PDB file of C-alpha atoms in Angstrom:
ATOM      1  CA  ASN A 201     105.721  94.209 116.457  1.00 64.00           C
ATOM      2  CA  ALA A 202     104.667  95.016 112.932  1.00 78.00           C
ATOM      3  CA  GLY A 203     103.062  91.591 112.334  1.00 94.00           C
ATOM      4  CA  VAL A 204     102.429  91.062 108.607  1.00 97.00           C
ATOM      5  CA  THR A 205     103.398  93.910 106.271  1.00 97.00           C
ATOM      6  CA  GLN A 206     102.451  94.051 102.633  1.00 97.00           C
ATOM      7  CA  THR A 207     103.927  96.357 100.004  1.00 97.00           C
ATOM      8  CA  PRO A 208     102.771  98.074  97.955  1.00 97.00           C
ATOM      9  CA  LYS A 209      99.239  98.883  99.278  1.00 96.00           C
ATOM     10  CA  PHE A 210      98.000 100.072  95.854  1.00 96.00           C
ATOM     11  CA  ARG A 211      99.165  99.553  92.350  1.00 96.00           C
ATOM     12  CA  VAL A 212      97.790 100.144  88.900  1.00 97.00           C
ATOM     13  CA  LEU A 213      99.246  98.120  86.028  1.00 96.00           C
ATOM     14  CA  LYS A 214      98.656  97.916  82.302  1.00 97.00           C
ATOM     15  CA  THR A 215      97.902  94.537  80.745  1.00 98.00           C
ATOM     16  CA  GLY A 216     101.066  92.637  80.119  1.00 97.00           C
ATOM     17  CA  GLN A 217     103.190  94.419  82.750  1.00 97.00           C
ATOM     18  CA  SER A 218     104.885  92.540  85.563  1.00 96.00           C
ATOM     19  CA  MET A 219     105.109  93.235  89.221  1.00 96.00           C
ATOM     20  CA  THR A 220     105.933  91.701  92.577  1.00 97.00           C
ATOM     21  CA  LEU A 221     104.051  91.953  95.802  1.00 98.00           C
ATOM     22  CA  LEU A 222     106.151  91.625  98.956  1.00 98.00           C
ATOM     23  CA  CYS A 223     104.957  90.164 102.225  1.00 98.00           C
ATOM     24  CA  ALA A 224     107.097  90.307 105.374  1.00 98.00           C
ATOM     25  CA  GLN A 225     106.373  88.885 108.842  1.00 97.00           C
ATOM     26  CA  ASP A 226     108.266  89.334 112.015  1.00 95.00           C
ATOM     27  CA  MET A 227     106.657  86.535 114.037  1.00 93.00           C
ATOM     28  CA  ASN A 228     109.026  83.741 112.993  1.00 93.00           C
ATOM     29  CA  HIS A 229     106.058  81.877 111.447  1.00 92.00           C
ATOM     30  CA  GLU A 230     106.707  78.823 109.318  1.00 91.00           C
ATOM     31  CA  TYR A 231     103.660  79.052 107.117  1.00 90.00           C
ATOM     32  CA  MET A 232     102.854  81.871 104.756  1.00 93.00           C
ATOM     33  CA  TYR A 233      99.992  82.301 102.297  1.00 93.00           C
ATOM     34  CA  TRP A 234      98.834  84.508  99.440  1.00 96.00           C
ATOM     35  CA  TYR A 235      95.076  84.950  98.952  1.00 96.00           C
ATOM     36  CA  ARG A 236      93.026  87.059  96.560  1.00 97.00           C
ATOM     37  CA  GLN A 237      89.666  88.538  97.490  1.00 96.00           C
ATOM     38  CA  ASP A 238      87.056  89.359  94.885  1.00 93.00           C
ATOM     39  CA  PRO A 239      83.549  90.646  95.549  1.00 83.00           C
ATOM     40  CA  GLY A 240      81.163  87.774  96.431  1.00 74.00           C
ATOM     41  CA  MET A 241      83.947  85.212  96.197  1.00 76.00           C
ATOM     42  CA  GLY A 242      85.528  85.410  99.618  1.00 84.00           C
ATOM     43  CA  LEU A 243      89.228  84.652  99.802  1.00 92.00           C
ATOM     44  CA  ARG A 244      90.828  82.190  97.423  1.00 93.00           C
ATOM     45  CA  LEU A 245      94.209  80.623  98.130  1.00 92.00           C
ATOM     46  CA  ILE A 246      96.765  81.319  95.333  1.00 96.00           C
ATOM     47  CA  HIS A 247      99.997  79.790  96.735  1.00 95.00           C
ATOM     48  CA  TYR A 248     101.333  78.961 100.099  1.00 91.00           C
ATOM     49  CA  SER A 249     104.575  77.960 101.785  1.00 91.00           C
ATOM     50  CA  VAL A 250     105.189  75.589 104.693  1.00 88.00           C
ATOM     51  CA  GLY A 251     108.775  76.757 105.237  1.00 91.00           C
ATOM     52  CA  GLU A 252     111.743  78.579 103.761  1.00 94.00           C
ATOM     53  CA  GLY A 253     112.555  77.358 100.315  1.00 94.00           C
ATOM     54  CA  THR A 254     109.222  75.605  99.825  1.00 93.00           C
ATOM     55  CA  THR A 255     106.066  76.614  97.927  1.00 94.00           C
ATOM     56  CA  ALA A 256     102.851  74.921  96.871  1.00 91.00           C
ATOM     57  CA  LYS A 257      99.867  75.638  94.724  1.00 92.00           C
ATOM     58  CA  GLY A 258      96.554  76.687  96.187  1.00 91.00           C
ATOM     59  CA  GLU A 259      93.132  76.920  94.514  1.00 89.00           C
ATOM     60  CA  VAL A 260      93.892  79.545  91.853  1.00 94.00           C
ATOM     61  CA  PRO A 261      97.681  79.459  91.101  1.00 96.00           C
ATOM     62  CA  ASP A 262      97.566  80.148  87.326  1.00 96.00           C
ATOM     63  CA  GLY A 263      99.233  83.424  86.275  1.00 96.00           C
ATOM     64  CA  TYR A 264     101.133  83.740  89.574  1.00 98.00           C
ATOM     65  CA  ASN A 265     104.555  82.702  90.832  1.00 97.00           C
ATOM     66  CA  VAL A 266     105.946  82.819  94.336  1.00 98.00           C
ATOM     67  CA  SER A 267     109.218  82.525  96.155  1.00 97.00           C
ATOM     68  CA  ARG A 268     110.209  82.045  99.805  1.00 97.00           C
ATOM     69  CA  LEU A 269     113.980  82.602  99.864  1.00 95.00           C
ATOM     70  CA  LYS A 270     113.899  83.873 103.409  1.00 96.00           C
ATOM     71  CA  LYS A 271     111.653  82.660 106.196  1.00 95.00           C
ATOM     72  CA  GLN A 272     110.271  86.056 106.893  1.00 97.00           C
ATOM     73  CA  ASN A 273     109.414  87.000 103.267  1.00 97.00           C
ATOM     74  CA  PHE A 274     106.963  85.611 100.779  1.00 98.00           C
ATOM     75  CA  LEU A 275     106.917  87.193  97.324  1.00 98.00           C
ATOM     76  CA  LEU A 276     104.010  86.982  94.845  1.00 98.00           C
ATOM     77  CA  GLY A 277     104.819  87.718  91.216  1.00 98.00           C
ATOM     78  CA  LEU A 278     102.678  88.466  88.203  1.00 96.00           C
ATOM     79  CA  GLU A 279     104.721  87.922  85.072  1.00 92.00           C
ATOM     80  CA  SER A 280     102.185  89.284  82.582  1.00 96.00           C
ATOM     81  CA  ALA A 281      99.259  90.986  84.307  1.00 96.00           C
ATOM     82  CA  ALA A 282      95.694  90.492  83.018  1.00 97.00           C
ATOM     83  CA  PRO A 283      92.527  92.417  83.890  1.00 97.00           C
ATOM     84  CA  SER A 284      91.219  89.231  85.533  1.00 96.00           C
ATOM     85  CA  GLN A 285      93.962  89.719  88.153  1.00 97.00           C
ATOM     86  CA  THR A 286      92.399  92.918  89.342  1.00 97.00           C
ATOM     87  CA  SER A 287      91.766  92.125  92.983  1.00 97.00           C
ATOM     88  CA  VAL A 288      92.746  92.699  96.560  1.00 97.00           C
ATOM     89  CA  TYR A 289      95.612  90.488  97.579  1.00 98.00           C
ATOM     90  CA  PHE A 290      96.136  89.386 101.178  1.00 97.00           C
ATOM     91  CA  CYS A 291      99.161  87.780 102.690  1.00 97.00           C
ATOM     92  CA  ALA A 292      98.944  85.768 105.877  1.00 95.00           C
ATOM     93  CA  SER A 293     101.244  83.770 108.084  1.00 94.00           C
ATOM     94  CA  SER A 294     100.837  81.193 110.830  1.00 90.00           C
ATOM     95  CA  TYR A 295     102.775  79.035 113.221  1.00 85.00           C
ATOM     96  CA  SER A 296     102.642  75.434 112.168  1.00 70.00           C
ATOM     97  CA  GLY A 297     103.246  73.461 115.299  1.00 57.00           C
ATOM     98  CA  ARG A 298     101.469  70.106 115.454  1.00 54.00           C
ATOM     99  CA  ALA A 299      98.151  71.651 114.476  1.00 57.00           C
ATOM    100  CA  ALA A 300      97.416  74.723 112.427  1.00 69.00           C
ATOM    101  CA  GLY A 301      96.412  77.747 114.403  1.00 80.00           C
ATOM    102  CA  GLU A 302      95.232  81.182 113.527  1.00 89.00           C
ATOM    103  CA  LEU A 303      96.324  83.171 110.507  1.00 92.00           C
ATOM    104  CA  PHE A 304      97.678  86.644 110.878  1.00 93.00           C
ATOM    105  CA  PHE A 305      96.751  88.868 107.941  1.00 96.00           C
ATOM    106  CA  GLY A 306      98.323  91.936 106.373  1.00 96.00           C
ATOM    107  CA  GLU A 307      96.193  94.899 105.427  1.00 96.00           C
ATOM    108  CA  GLY A 308      95.964  93.954 101.745  1.00 96.00           C
ATOM    109  CA  SER A 309      97.326  95.178  98.420  1.00 97.00           C
ATOM    110  CA  ARG A 310      94.803  96.552  95.966  1.00 97.00           C
ATOM    111  CA  LEU A 311      95.812  95.837  92.380  1.00 97.00           C
ATOM    112  CA  THR A 312      94.095  97.183  89.271  1.00 97.00           C
ATOM    113  CA  VAL A 313      95.023  95.896  85.873  1.00 97.00           C
ATOM    114  CA  LEU A 314      93.889  98.134  82.994  1.00 96.00           C
TER     115      LEU A 314
ATOM    116  CA  SER B 162      83.332  75.377  94.405  1.00 45.00           C
ATOM    117  CA  GLN B 163      84.732  76.422  97.679  1.00 52.00           C
ATOM    118  CA  GLN B 164      85.326  74.159 100.673  1.00 67.00           C
ATOM    119  CA  GLY B 165      83.425  76.394 103.076  1.00 72.00           C
ATOM    120  CA  GLU B 166      80.194  78.135 102.315  1.00 83.00           C
ATOM    121  CA  GLU B 167      78.485  80.565 104.666  1.00 87.00           C
ATOM    122  CA  ASP B 168      74.794  81.152 105.121  1.00 89.00           C
ATOM    123  CA  PRO B 169      73.253  83.676 104.952  1.00 93.00           C
ATOM    124  CA  GLN B 170      75.229  85.839 102.540  1.00 92.00           C
ATOM    125  CA  ALA B 171      73.947  88.955 104.349  1.00 95.00           C
ATOM    126  CA  LEU B 172      72.249  89.619 107.653  1.00 96.00           C
ATOM    127  CA  SER B 173      70.738  92.822 109.005  1.00 97.00           C
ATOM    128  CA  ILE B 174      69.669  93.010 112.664  1.00 97.00           C
ATOM    129  CA  GLN B 175      68.961  95.493 115.439  1.00 97.00           C
ATOM    130  CA  GLU B 176      71.479  96.294 118.117  1.00 97.00           C
ATOM    131  CA  GLY B 177      70.941  93.930 121.060  1.00 97.00           C
ATOM    132  CA  GLU B 178      69.675  91.026 118.960  1.00 97.00           C
ATOM    133  CA  ASN B 179      71.643  87.807 118.365  1.00 98.00           C
ATOM    134  CA  ALA B 180      73.277  87.047 115.041  1.00 97.00           C
ATOM    135  CA  THR B 181      73.742  83.493 113.780  1.00 97.00           C
ATOM    136  CA  MET B 182      75.896  82.560 110.811  1.00 97.00           C
ATOM    137  CA  ASN B 183      76.313  79.081 109.443  1.00 96.00           C
ATOM    138  CA  CYS B 184      79.167  77.400 107.512  1.00 95.00           C
ATOM    139  CA  SER B 185      79.116  74.115 105.638  1.00 95.00           C
ATOM    140  CA  TYR B 186      82.107  72.330 104.259  1.00 94.00           C
ATOM    141  CA  LYS B 187      82.889  69.253 102.187  1.00 92.00           C
ATOM    142  CA  THR B 188      85.942  67.353 103.310  1.00 90.00           C
ATOM    143  CA  SER B 189      87.437  66.269 106.612  1.00 90.00           C
ATOM    144  CA  ILE B 190      89.096  69.035 108.550  1.00 91.00           C
ATOM    145  CA  ASN B 191      91.782  69.511 111.210  1.00 89.00           C
ATOM    146  CA  ASN B 192      90.028  72.560 112.641  1.00 92.00           C
ATOM    147  CA  LEU B 193      87.619  75.318 111.691  1.00 94.00           C
ATOM    148  CA  GLN B 194      88.113  78.948 112.387  1.00 95.00           C
ATOM    149  CA  TRP B 195      86.041  82.126 112.181  1.00 96.00           C
ATOM    150  CA  TYR B 196      87.453  85.481 111.111  1.00 96.00           C
ATOM    151  CA  ARG B 197      86.109  89.003 110.994  1.00 97.00           C
ATOM    152  CA  GLN B 198      86.859  91.641 108.358  1.00 96.00           C
ATOM    153  CA  ASN B 199      86.042  95.284 108.676  1.00 95.00           C
ATOM    154  CA  SER B 200      85.588  97.165 105.423  1.00 91.00           C
ATOM    155  CA  GLY B 201      88.895  97.801 103.711  1.00 89.00           C
ATOM    156  CA  ARG B 202      90.918  95.925 106.304  1.00 92.00           C
ATOM    157  CA  GLY B 203      92.621  92.586 106.729  1.00 93.00           C
ATOM    158  CA  LEU B 204      90.997  89.656 108.415  1.00 95.00           C
ATOM    159  CA  VAL B 205      91.202  89.163 112.163  1.00 95.00           C
ATOM    160  CA  HIS B 206      90.967  85.785 113.851  1.00 95.00           C
ATOM    161  CA  LEU B 207      88.001  85.313 116.217  1.00 96.00           C
ATOM    162  CA  ILE B 208      87.910  81.704 117.396  1.00 95.00           C
ATOM    163  CA  LEU B 209      89.177  78.267 116.517  1.00 94.00           C
ATOM    164  CA  ILE B 210      87.392  74.946 117.107  1.00 95.00           C
ATOM    165  CA  ARG B 211      89.154  71.632 116.651  1.00 93.00           C
ATOM    166  CA  SER B 212      87.606  68.640 114.906  1.00 93.00           C
ATOM    167  CA  ASN B 213      87.193  66.808 118.216  1.00 94.00           C
ATOM    168  CA  GLU B 214      85.372  69.745 119.878  1.00 96.00           C
ATOM    169  CA  ARG B 215      81.661  70.407 119.672  1.00 97.00           C
ATOM    170  CA  GLU B 216      81.285  73.860 121.179  1.00 98.00           C
ATOM    171  CA  LYS B 217      83.466  76.791 122.171  1.00 97.00           C
ATOM    172  CA  HIS B 218      82.833  80.169 123.713  1.00 96.00           C
ATOM    173  CA  SER B 219      84.800  83.418 123.665  1.00 95.00           C
ATOM    174  CA  GLY B 220      83.135  86.474 125.160  1.00 97.00           C
ATOM    175  CA  ARG B 221      79.927  87.091 123.164  1.00 97.00           C
ATOM    176  CA  LEU B 222      80.880  84.465 120.618  1.00 97.00           C
ATOM    177  CA  ARG B 223      79.682  80.877 120.591  1.00 98.00           C
ATOM    178  CA  VAL B 224      80.832  78.401 117.973  1.00 98.00           C
ATOM    179  CA  THR B 225      79.483  74.926 117.378  1.00 98.00           C
ATOM    180  CA  LEU B 226      80.849  72.245 115.152  1.00 97.00           C
ATOM    181  CA  ASP B 227      79.027  69.147 113.859  1.00 97.00           C
ATOM    182  CA  THR B 228      81.504  67.000 111.964  1.00 95.00           C
ATOM    183  CA  SER B 229      78.810  64.461 111.046  1.00 95.00           C
ATOM    184  CA  LYS B 230      76.915  67.194 109.197  1.00 95.00           C
ATOM    185  CA  LYS B 231      80.063  69.041 108.140  1.00 95.00           C
ATOM    186  CA  SER B 232      78.736  72.261 109.495  1.00 96.00           C
ATOM    187  CA  SER B 233      79.538  74.978 111.992  1.00 97.00           C
ATOM    188  CA  SER B 234      77.684  77.988 113.346  1.00 97.00           C
ATOM    189  CA  LEU B 235      78.829  81.284 114.837  1.00 98.00           C
ATOM    190  CA  LEU B 236      76.504  83.029 117.318  1.00 98.00           C
ATOM    191  CA  ILE B 237      77.157  86.616 118.351  1.00 98.00           C
ATOM    192  CA  THR B 238      75.014  87.490 121.311  1.00 98.00           C
ATOM    193  CA  ALA B 239      73.744  90.988 122.235  1.00 97.00           C
ATOM    194  CA  SER B 240      75.119  92.468 119.013  1.00 97.00           C
ATOM    195  CA  ARG B 241      76.511  96.016 118.835  1.00 97.00           C
ATOM    196  CA  ALA B 242      76.821  98.417 115.956  1.00 97.00           C
ATOM    197  CA  ALA B 243      80.565  97.861 116.132  1.00 96.00           C
ATOM    198  CA  ASP B 244      80.009  94.200 115.172  1.00 97.00           C
ATOM    199  CA  THR B 245      79.100  95.359 111.674  1.00 97.00           C
ATOM    200  CA  ALA B 246      81.582  93.515 109.453  1.00 97.00           C
ATOM    201  CA  SER B 247      81.996  90.467 107.185  1.00 95.00           C
ATOM    202  CA  TYR B 248      82.509  87.142 108.866  1.00 96.00           C
ATOM    203  CA  PHE B 249      84.278  84.235 107.320  1.00 95.00           C
ATOM    204  CA  CYS B 250      84.654  80.611 108.239  1.00 95.00           C
ATOM    205  CA  ALA B 251      87.900  78.907 107.373  1.00 94.00           C
ATOM    206  CA  THR B 252      88.514  75.206 107.250  1.00 92.00           C
ATOM    207  CA  VAL B 253      91.980  73.814 107.813  1.00 89.00           C
ATOM    208  CA  LEU B 254      92.920  70.750 105.922  1.00 85.00           C
ATOM    209  CA  TYR B 255      96.102  68.678 106.100  1.00 82.00           C
ATOM    210  CA  THR B 256      97.461  67.747 102.697  1.00 77.00           C
ATOM    211  CA  GLY B 257     101.186  67.275 103.347  1.00 74.00           C
ATOM    212  CA  GLY B 258     101.033  70.654 105.014  1.00 74.00           C
ATOM    213  CA  PHE B 259      98.261  72.659 106.572  1.00 78.00           C
ATOM    214  CA  LYS B 260      96.088  74.599 104.116  1.00 81.00           C
ATOM    215  CA  THR B 261      93.419  77.084 105.148  1.00 86.00           C
ATOM    216  CA  ILE B 262      90.430  77.556 102.852  1.00 88.00           C
ATOM    217  CA  PHE B 263      87.936  80.376 103.301  1.00 90.00           C
ATOM    218  CA  GLY B 264      84.267  80.646 102.469  1.00 89.00           C
ATOM    219  CA  ALA B 265      82.596  83.592 100.782  1.00 89.00           C
ATOM    220  CA  GLY B 266      81.582  85.206 104.019  1.00 93.00           C
ATOM    221  CA  THR B 267      78.500  86.687 105.641  1.00 95.00           C
ATOM    222  CA  ARG B 268      78.031  90.389 105.674  1.00 95.00           C
ATOM    223  CA  LEU B 269      76.511  91.474 109.027  1.00 97.00           C
ATOM    224  CA  PHE B 270      74.953  94.884 109.494  1.00 97.00           C
ATOM    225  CA  VAL B 271      73.878  95.854 112.981  1.00 97.00           C
ATOM    226  CA  LYS B 272      71.559  98.821 113.199  1.00 96.00           C
ATOM    227  CA  ALA B 273      71.916 101.142 116.137  1.00 92.00           C
TER     228      ALA B 273
END
C-alpha cells in the first residue's frame, strides 16, 4: 500500500500565483487533514475533512481553500500565494470510528513563495 | 497559542540514558498521541493514550497522562543514536468531528 501520497513534493511560486496540492490515501480513511509546519511552530492545522463532500476550518485557514470531492483525495489550494505561505505542508488521514486513532502522514510538500 | 506545548524544546543526551519529554494542554481531550519525525520526513505515530488511561507502554516507550493537570510525559528508556528526531504530542478534541492539534515538538539528540 502507498498510504498517503502528496504531490508535488517541491514547488516554487511567485507572489500572487495559484497552485493546488494533492493528497491521496488508499486506506479508505474517513478523516483527512492539511497541516503546515514552520520552524519552531510545530504543525498547525489548516483545514480538515470528516468525510467526502465535507470540509472544516482548522487553526490557520486564511488564504487556503480545500475540497474533498472523492473520499480518497483532499486538495489544498492557494488562490494567490504570499511569502508567508512558504512552509512545508503535510497531509494526513485517519480512520474515524467511535474514537479518533492515529494519523498517517504523507512525506510533505515543500513550498517556497518568492 | 497552541493546544499542546512540549517541554523541553531541545534535549541532548548520551546513548543509553533515558529521555523524558513533557506535554501540557489546555482543553479536555478525547485522547493524546505522541509522534516522531525524522529530519525531512513525515510524522510517524508512536503511541496513543486515552483520556481514561493513566499510563501506557510500548517497547522502550512509556507514556503517562494526568488529566487533572492536563499534562502528559513520554519516556524513552535506554536511548539509541537512532532515536534522534523531533517528538510531538498531539491532542485529539471532539468538536463535531475529531480534530488533532499538535504542539511545537521536542528535538532530541542522542549522542553515540
